[in-house]
Coordinates of C-alpha atoms and ligand atoms in Angstrom, one line a residue:
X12 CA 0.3 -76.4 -57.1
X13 CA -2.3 -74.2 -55.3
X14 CA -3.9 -71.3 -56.7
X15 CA -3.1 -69.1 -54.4
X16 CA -5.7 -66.2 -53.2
X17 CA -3.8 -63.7 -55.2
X18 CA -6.2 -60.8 -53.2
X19 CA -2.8 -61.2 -50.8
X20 CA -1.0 -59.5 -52.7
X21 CA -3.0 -56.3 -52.9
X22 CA -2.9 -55.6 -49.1
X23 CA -0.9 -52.6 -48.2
X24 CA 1.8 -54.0 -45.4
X25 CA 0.6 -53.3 -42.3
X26 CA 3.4 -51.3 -40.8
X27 CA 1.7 -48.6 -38.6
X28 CA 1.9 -50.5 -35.1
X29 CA 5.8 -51.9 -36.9
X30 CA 6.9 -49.1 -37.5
X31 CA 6.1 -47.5 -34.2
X32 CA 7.7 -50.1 -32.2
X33 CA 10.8 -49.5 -34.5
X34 CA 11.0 -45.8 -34.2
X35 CA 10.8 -45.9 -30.1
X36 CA 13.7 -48.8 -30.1
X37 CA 16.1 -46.9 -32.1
X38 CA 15.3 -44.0 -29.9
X39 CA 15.5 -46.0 -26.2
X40 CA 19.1 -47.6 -28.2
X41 CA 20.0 -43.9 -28.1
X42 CA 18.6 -42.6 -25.4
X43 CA 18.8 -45.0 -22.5
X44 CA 18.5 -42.8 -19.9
X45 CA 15.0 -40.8 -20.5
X46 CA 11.5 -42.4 -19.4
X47 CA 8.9 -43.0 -22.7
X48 CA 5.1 -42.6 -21.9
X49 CA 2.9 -44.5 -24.3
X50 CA -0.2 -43.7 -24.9
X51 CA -0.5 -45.0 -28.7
X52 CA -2.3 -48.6 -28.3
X53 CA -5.7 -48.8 -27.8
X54 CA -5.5 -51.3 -25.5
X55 CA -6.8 -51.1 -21.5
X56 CA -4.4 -51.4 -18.7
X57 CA -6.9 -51.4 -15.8
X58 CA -7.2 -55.1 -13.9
X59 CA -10.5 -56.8 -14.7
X60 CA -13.8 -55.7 -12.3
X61 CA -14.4 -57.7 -9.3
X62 CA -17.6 -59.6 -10.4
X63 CA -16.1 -60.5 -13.2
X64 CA -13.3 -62.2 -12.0
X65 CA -15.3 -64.2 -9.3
X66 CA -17.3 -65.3 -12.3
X67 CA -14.4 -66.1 -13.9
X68 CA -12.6 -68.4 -11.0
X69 CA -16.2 -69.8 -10.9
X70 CA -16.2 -71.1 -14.6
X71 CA -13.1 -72.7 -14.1
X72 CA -14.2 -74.6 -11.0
X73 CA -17.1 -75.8 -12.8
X74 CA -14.6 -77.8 -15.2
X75 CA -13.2 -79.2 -11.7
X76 CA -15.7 -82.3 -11.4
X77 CA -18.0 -84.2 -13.9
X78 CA -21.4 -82.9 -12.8
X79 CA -20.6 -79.2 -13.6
X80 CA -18.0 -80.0 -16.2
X81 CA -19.1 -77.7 -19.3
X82 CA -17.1 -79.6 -23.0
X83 CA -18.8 -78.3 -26.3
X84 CA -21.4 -75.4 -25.5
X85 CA -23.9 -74.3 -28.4
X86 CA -21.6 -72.2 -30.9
X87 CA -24.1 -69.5 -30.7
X88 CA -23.0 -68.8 -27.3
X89 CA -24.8 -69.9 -23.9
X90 CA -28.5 -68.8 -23.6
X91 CA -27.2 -67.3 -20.1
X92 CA -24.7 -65.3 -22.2
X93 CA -27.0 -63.8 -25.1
X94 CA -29.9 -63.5 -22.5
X95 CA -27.6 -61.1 -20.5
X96 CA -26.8 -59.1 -23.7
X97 CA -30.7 -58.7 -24.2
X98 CA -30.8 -57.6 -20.7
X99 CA -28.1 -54.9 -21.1
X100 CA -29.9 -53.6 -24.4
X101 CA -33.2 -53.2 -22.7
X102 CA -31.1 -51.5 -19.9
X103 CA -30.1 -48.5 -22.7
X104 CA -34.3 -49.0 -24.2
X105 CA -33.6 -51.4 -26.7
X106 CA -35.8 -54.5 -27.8
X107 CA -33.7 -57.6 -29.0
X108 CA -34.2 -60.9 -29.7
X109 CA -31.8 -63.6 -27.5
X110 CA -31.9 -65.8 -30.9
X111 CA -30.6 -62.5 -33.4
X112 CA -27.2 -62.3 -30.6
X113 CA -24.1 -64.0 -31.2
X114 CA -21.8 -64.5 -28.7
X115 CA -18.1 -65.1 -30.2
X116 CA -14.1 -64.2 -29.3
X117 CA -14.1 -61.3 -30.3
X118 CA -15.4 -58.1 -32.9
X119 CA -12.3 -58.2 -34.7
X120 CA -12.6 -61.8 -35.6
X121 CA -16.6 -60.8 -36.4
X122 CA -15.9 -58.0 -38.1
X123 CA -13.4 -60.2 -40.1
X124 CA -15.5 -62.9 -40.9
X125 CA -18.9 -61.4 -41.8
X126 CA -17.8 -60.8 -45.2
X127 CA -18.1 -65.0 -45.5
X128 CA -22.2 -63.9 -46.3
X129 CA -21.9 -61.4 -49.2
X130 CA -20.6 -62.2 -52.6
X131 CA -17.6 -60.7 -53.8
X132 CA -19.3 -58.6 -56.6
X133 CA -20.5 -55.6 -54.2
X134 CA -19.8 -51.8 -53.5
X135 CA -18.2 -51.6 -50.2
X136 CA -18.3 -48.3 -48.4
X137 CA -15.6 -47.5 -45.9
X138 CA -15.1 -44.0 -44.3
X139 CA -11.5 -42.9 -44.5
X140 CA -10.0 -42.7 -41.7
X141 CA -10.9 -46.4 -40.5
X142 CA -10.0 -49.4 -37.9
X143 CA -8.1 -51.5 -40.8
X144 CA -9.8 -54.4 -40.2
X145 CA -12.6 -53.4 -42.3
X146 CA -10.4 -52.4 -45.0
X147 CA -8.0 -55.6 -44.9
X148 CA -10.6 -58.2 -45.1
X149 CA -12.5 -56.8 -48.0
X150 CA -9.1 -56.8 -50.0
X151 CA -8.8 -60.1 -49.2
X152 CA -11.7 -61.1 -50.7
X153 CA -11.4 -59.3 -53.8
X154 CA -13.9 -57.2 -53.1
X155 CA -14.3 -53.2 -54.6
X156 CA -14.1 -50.6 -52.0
X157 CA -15.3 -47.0 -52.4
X158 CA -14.4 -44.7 -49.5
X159 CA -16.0 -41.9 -47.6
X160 CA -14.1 -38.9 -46.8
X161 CA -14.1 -38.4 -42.8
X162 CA -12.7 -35.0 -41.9
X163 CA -12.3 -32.0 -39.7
X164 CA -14.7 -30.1 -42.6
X165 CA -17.9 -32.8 -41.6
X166 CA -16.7 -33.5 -37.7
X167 CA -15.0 -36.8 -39.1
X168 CA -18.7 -37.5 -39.2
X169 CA -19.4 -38.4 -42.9
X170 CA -23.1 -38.6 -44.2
X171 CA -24.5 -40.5 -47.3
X172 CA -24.3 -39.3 -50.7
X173 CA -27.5 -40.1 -52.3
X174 CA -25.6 -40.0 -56.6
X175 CA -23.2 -42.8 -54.7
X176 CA -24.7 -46.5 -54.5
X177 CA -22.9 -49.2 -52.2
X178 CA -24.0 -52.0 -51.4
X179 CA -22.2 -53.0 -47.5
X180 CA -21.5 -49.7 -45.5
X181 CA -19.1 -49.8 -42.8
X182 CA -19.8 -47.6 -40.1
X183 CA -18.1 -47.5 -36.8
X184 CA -19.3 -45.0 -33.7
X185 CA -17.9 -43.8 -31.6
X186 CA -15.3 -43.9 -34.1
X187 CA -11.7 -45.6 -34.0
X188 CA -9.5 -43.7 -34.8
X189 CA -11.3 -40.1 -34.3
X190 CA -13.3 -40.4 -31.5
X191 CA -16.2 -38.6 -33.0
X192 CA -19.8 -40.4 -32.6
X193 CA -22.6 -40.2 -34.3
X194 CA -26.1 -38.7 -33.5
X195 CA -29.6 -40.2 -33.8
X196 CA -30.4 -38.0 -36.7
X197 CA -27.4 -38.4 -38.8
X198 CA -27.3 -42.5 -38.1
X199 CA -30.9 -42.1 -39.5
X200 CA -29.4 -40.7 -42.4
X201 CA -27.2 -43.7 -42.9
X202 CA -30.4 -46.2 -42.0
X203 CA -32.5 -44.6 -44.6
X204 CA -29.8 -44.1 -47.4
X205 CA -29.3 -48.3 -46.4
X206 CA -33.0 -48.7 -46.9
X207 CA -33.1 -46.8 -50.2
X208 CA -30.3 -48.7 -51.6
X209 CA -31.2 -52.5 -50.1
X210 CA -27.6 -51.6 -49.2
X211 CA -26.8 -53.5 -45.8
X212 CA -24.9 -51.5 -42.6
X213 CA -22.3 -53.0 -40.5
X214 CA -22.1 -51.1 -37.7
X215 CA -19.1 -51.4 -34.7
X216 CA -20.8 -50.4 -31.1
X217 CA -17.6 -51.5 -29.4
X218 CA -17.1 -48.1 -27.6
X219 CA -20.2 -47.5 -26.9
X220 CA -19.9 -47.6 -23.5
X221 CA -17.8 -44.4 -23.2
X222 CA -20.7 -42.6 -24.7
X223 CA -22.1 -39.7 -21.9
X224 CA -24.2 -38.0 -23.7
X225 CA -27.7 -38.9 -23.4
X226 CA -29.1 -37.6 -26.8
X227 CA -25.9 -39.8 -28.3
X228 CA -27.6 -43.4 -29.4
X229 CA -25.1 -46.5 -28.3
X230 CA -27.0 -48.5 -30.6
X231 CA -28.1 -48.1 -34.0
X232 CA -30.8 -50.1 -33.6
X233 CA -32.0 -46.8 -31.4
X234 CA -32.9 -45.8 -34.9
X235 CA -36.1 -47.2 -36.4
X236 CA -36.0 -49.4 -39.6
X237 CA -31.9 -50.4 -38.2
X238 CA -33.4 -54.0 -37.8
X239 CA -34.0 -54.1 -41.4
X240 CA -30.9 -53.1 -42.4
X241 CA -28.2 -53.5 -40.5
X242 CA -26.0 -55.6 -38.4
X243 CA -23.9 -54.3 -35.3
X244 CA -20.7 -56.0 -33.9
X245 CA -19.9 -55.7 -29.7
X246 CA -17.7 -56.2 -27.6
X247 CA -16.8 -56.6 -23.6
X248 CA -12.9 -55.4 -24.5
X249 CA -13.0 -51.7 -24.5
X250 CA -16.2 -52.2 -22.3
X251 CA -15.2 -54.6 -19.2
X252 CA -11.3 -54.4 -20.2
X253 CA -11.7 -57.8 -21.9
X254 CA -8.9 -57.2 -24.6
X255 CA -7.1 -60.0 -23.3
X256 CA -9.9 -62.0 -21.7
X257 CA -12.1 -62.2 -25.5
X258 CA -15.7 -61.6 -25.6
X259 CA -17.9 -60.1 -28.3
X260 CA -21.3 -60.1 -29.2
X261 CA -23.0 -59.7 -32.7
X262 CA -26.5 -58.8 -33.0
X263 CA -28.2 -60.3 -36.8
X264 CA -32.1 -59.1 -36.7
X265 CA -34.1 -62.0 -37.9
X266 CA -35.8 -58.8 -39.9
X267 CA -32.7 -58.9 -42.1
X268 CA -33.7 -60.8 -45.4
X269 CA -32.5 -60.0 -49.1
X270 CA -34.1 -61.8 -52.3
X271 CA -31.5 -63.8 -53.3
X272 CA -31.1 -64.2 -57.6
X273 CA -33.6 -67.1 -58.1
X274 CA -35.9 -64.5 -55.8
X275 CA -36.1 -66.7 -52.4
X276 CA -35.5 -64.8 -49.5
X277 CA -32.3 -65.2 -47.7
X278 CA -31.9 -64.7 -44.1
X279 CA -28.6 -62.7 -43.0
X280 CA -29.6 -65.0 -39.7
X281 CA -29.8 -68.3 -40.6
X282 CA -27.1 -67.3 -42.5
X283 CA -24.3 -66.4 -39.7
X284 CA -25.9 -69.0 -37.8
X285 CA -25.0 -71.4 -40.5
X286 CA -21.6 -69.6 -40.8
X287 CA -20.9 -69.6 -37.3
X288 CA -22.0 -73.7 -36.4
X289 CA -19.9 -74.3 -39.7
X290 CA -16.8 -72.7 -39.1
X291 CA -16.6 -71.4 -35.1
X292 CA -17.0 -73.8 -32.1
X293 CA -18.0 -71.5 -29.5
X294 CA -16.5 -69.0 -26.6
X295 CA -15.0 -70.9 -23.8
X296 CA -17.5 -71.5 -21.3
X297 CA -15.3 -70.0 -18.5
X298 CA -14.9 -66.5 -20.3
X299 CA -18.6 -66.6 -21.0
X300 CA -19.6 -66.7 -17.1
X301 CA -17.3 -63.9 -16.6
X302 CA -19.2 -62.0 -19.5
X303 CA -22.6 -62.8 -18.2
X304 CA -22.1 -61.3 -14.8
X305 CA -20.3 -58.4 -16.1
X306 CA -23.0 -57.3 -18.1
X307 CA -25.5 -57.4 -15.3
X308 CA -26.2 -54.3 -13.9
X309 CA -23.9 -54.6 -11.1
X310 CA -21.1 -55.6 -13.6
X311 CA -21.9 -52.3 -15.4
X312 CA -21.6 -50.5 -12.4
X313 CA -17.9 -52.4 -12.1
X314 CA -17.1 -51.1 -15.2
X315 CA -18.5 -47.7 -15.5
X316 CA -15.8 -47.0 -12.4
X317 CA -13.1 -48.2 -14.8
X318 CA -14.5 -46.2 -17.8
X319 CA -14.9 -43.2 -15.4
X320 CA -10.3 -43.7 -14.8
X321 CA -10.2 -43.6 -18.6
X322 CA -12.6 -40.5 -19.0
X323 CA -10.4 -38.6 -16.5
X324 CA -7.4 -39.4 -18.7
X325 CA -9.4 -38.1 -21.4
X326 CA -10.0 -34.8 -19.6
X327 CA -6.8 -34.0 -19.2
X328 CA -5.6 -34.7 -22.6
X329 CA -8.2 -32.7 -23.9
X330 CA -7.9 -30.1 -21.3
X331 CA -4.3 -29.6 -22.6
X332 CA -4.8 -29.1 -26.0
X333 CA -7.9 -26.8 -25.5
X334 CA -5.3 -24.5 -23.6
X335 CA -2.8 -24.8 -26.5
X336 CA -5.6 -23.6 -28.9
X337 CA -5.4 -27.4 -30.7
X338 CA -8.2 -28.1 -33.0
X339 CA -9.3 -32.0 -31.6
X340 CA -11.8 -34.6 -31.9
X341 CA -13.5 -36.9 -29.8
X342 CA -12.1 -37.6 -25.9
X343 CA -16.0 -37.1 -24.6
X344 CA -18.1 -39.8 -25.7
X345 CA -14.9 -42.3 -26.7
X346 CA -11.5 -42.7 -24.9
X347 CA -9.5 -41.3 -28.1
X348 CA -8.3 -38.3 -28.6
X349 CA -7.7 -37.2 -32.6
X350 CA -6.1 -33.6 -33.2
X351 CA -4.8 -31.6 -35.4
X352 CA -0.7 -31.5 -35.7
X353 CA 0.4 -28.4 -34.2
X354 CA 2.1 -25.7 -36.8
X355 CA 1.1 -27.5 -40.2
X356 CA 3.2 -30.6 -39.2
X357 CA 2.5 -34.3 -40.5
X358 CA 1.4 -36.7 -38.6
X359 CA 4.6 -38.9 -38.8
X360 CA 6.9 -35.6 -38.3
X361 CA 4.7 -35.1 -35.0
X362 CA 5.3 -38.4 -34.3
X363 CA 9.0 -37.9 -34.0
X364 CA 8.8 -34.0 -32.7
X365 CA 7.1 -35.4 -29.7
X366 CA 9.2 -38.5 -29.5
X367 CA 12.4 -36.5 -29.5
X368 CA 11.7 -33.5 -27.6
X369 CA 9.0 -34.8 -24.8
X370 CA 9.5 -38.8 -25.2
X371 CA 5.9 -38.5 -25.8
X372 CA 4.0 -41.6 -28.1
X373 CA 1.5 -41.9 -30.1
X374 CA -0.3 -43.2 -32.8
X375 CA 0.3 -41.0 -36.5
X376 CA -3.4 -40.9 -38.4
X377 CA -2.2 -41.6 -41.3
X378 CA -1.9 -44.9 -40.6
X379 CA -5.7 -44.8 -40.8
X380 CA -6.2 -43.5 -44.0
X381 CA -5.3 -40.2 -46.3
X382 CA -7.7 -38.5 -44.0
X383 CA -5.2 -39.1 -41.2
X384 CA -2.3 -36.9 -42.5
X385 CA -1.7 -34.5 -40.5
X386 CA -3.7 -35.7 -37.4
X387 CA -2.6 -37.3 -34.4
X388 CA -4.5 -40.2 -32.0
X389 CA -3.8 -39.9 -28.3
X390 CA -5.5 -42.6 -25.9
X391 CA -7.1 -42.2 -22.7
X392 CA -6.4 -46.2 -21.6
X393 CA -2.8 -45.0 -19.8
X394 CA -2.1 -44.9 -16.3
X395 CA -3.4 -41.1 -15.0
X396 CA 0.5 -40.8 -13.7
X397 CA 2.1 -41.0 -16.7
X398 CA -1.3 -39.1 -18.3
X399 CA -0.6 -36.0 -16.2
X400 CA 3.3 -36.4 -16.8
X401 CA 3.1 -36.5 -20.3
X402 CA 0.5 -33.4 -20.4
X403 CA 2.2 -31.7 -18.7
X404 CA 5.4 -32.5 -21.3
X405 CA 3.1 -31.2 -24.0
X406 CA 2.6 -27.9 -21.7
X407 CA 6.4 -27.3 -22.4
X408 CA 6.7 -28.4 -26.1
X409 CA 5.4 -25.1 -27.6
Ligands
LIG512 C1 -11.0 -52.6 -30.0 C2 -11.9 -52.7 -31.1 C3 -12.8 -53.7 -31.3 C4 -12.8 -54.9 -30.4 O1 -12.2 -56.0 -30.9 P1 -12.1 -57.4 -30.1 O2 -11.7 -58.4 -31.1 O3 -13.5 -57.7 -29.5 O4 -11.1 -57.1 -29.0 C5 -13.7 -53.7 -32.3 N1 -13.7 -52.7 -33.2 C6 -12.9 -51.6 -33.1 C7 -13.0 -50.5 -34.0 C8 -12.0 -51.6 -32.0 O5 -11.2 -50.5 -31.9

């Protein structure tokens, strides 16, 4: 018999997304007759740019005759492909090498699979509310997780505390499920707490493309010493609507080394590079031209037009609950919207308030964490239509 990884059996059941789905059926059973507006998922709904697609119908043609014909490509990704995402730093004043990016299927399978380089006996800090993945895969491995209170009292922004040691920090901006982003001066809080601890960050960027702000960084490696410390996950879904297309990008500095117990230097590199040839066979070739061209700058331009659809969405979700006097976080520099539940209400007692009375749906924080109680996510990736009708629903509730 197998000895089972046992770790199983410590993850919570993943019912958020479930249970959602469960609650709007029983209600549509009921109610056949009234229209439901979603805007819970944080997935896109606009078509994919122009550029991209012509890249796309370009990659498969390639596969059409044997000079062309692309099999088994490096697993690393193209050197077309991580070139491109050197490019598109050095667009936003960012120096990175083509060798430290990773081009894979996705941040959520990165995110996921990154913990395959640290042992099991570390201090992993998570900030509570949090995308699950980061939580789930830790669990999984057995590993011991401290968490980091994100709240309306710090801006869902939590900063180091220097009595607390950890060893992996997770940090994601801007932030899923609050919206809130860091600035330079607090991620330089985080990079020199990581330095001070040999601790190492893992840090999402994959919304960093709705950031507007100027003075906001949409890297961490805007902040000196990041190189030395930590590694950031990308990704062209929430960026180039590529939820259903897959392309991410990982970025491991070659400056990121730890002394390993018999005191050799170990590479976090070499090491994902090892990880990666081992276990991961490479992007398809055809989604990888598609990526390329969209991260040139006339891709960007593509998808800044798209992002621009989403940030008008945003507008008038935030515009709404400004006039209803609703605390909220986030809906500028990210396309979620996290507020407080009106009239001391839980965030699963909003859930069905809304449902019920303006057919209304979204996704309850605390399925994010304990943080999440009595706050509410909203997305910006709807159609503006059904945006606008659901506002102004919300006009009427109260
Ligand atoms: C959507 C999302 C991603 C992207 O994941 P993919 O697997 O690349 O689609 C990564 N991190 C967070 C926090 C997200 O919300």
């Amino acid at each position: 018999m197998p000895k089972l990884n046992e770790n199983y059996q410590n993850l919570k059941e993943s019912y958020l997304f479930v249970e959602i789905a469960h609650r709007v059926a029983k209600y549509t059973e009921a109610n056949p007759d009234k229209k439901i507006i979603k805007l819970g998922i944080g997935d896109v709904t606009r078509p994919l740019e122009p550029i991209a697609l012509k890249a796309l119908h370009e990659g498969v043609d390639a596969m059409a005759s044997s000079e062309t014909f692309k099999g088994y490509g490096p697993e690393q990704g193209y050197d077309f492909v991580r070139q491109a995402v050197v490019d598109y730093y050095k667009e936003n004043g960012i120096a990175i090498g083509a060798d430290d990016v990773f081009i894979s299927d996705g941040a959520k399978s990165d995110t996921g699979n990154i913990g395959d380089l640290f042992a099991k006996d570390n201090v992993v800090l998570i900030p509570d509310p949090v995308y699950p993945v980061y939580v789930d895969s830790n669990i999984m491995s057995g590993r011991q997780i401290e968490y980091i209170d994100a709240n309306a009292e710090n801006g869902f922004l939590p900063l180091p505390d220097k009595n607390v040691h950890a060893d992996i920090i997770y940090i994601c901006s801007p932030n899923n499920p609050t919206g809130a982003a860091y600035n330079k001066e607090q991620l330089k809080a985080w990079v020199d707490y990581a330095i001070a601890n040999e601790a190492v960050i893992l840090y999402d960027s994959a919304y960093e493309a709705f950031i507007t702000d100027p003075e906001l960084p949409r890297s961490i490696y805007a902040v000196e010493g990041a190189k030395k410390c930590a590694i950031e996950f990308c990704s062209l879904s929430k960026t180039a609507g590529f939820t259903g297309t897959r392309c991410a990008y990982t970025i491991v500095p070659k400056e990121l080394t730890f002394k390993a117990s018999n005191g050799e230097d170990m590479s976090l590199n070499s090491m994902w590079n090892r990880r990666q040839t081992t276990k991961f066979n490479g992007a398809s070739f055809i989604v990888q031209n598609g990526a390329a061209a969209v991260l040139s700058k006339e891709g960007m331009a593509q998808c800044r037009e798209n992002i621009s659809y989403y940030q008008e969405n945003a507008k008038i979700i935030s515009d709404m609950l400004t006039k209803k006097g609703i605390r909220f976080f986030g809906g500028k520099n990210s396309p979620y919207i996290w507020f407080e539940c009106p009239n001391g209400m839980e965030s699963w007692e909003f859930f069905d308030y809304m449902l019920n009375n303006i057919q209304v749906v979204g996704t309850p924080g605390a399925g994010f964490g304990k943080n999440g109680q009595n706050f509410f996510r909203l997305t910006s990736f709807g159609l503006h239509e059904n945006t606008i009708e659901a506002m102004e629903r919300f006009d009427k509730l109260f």
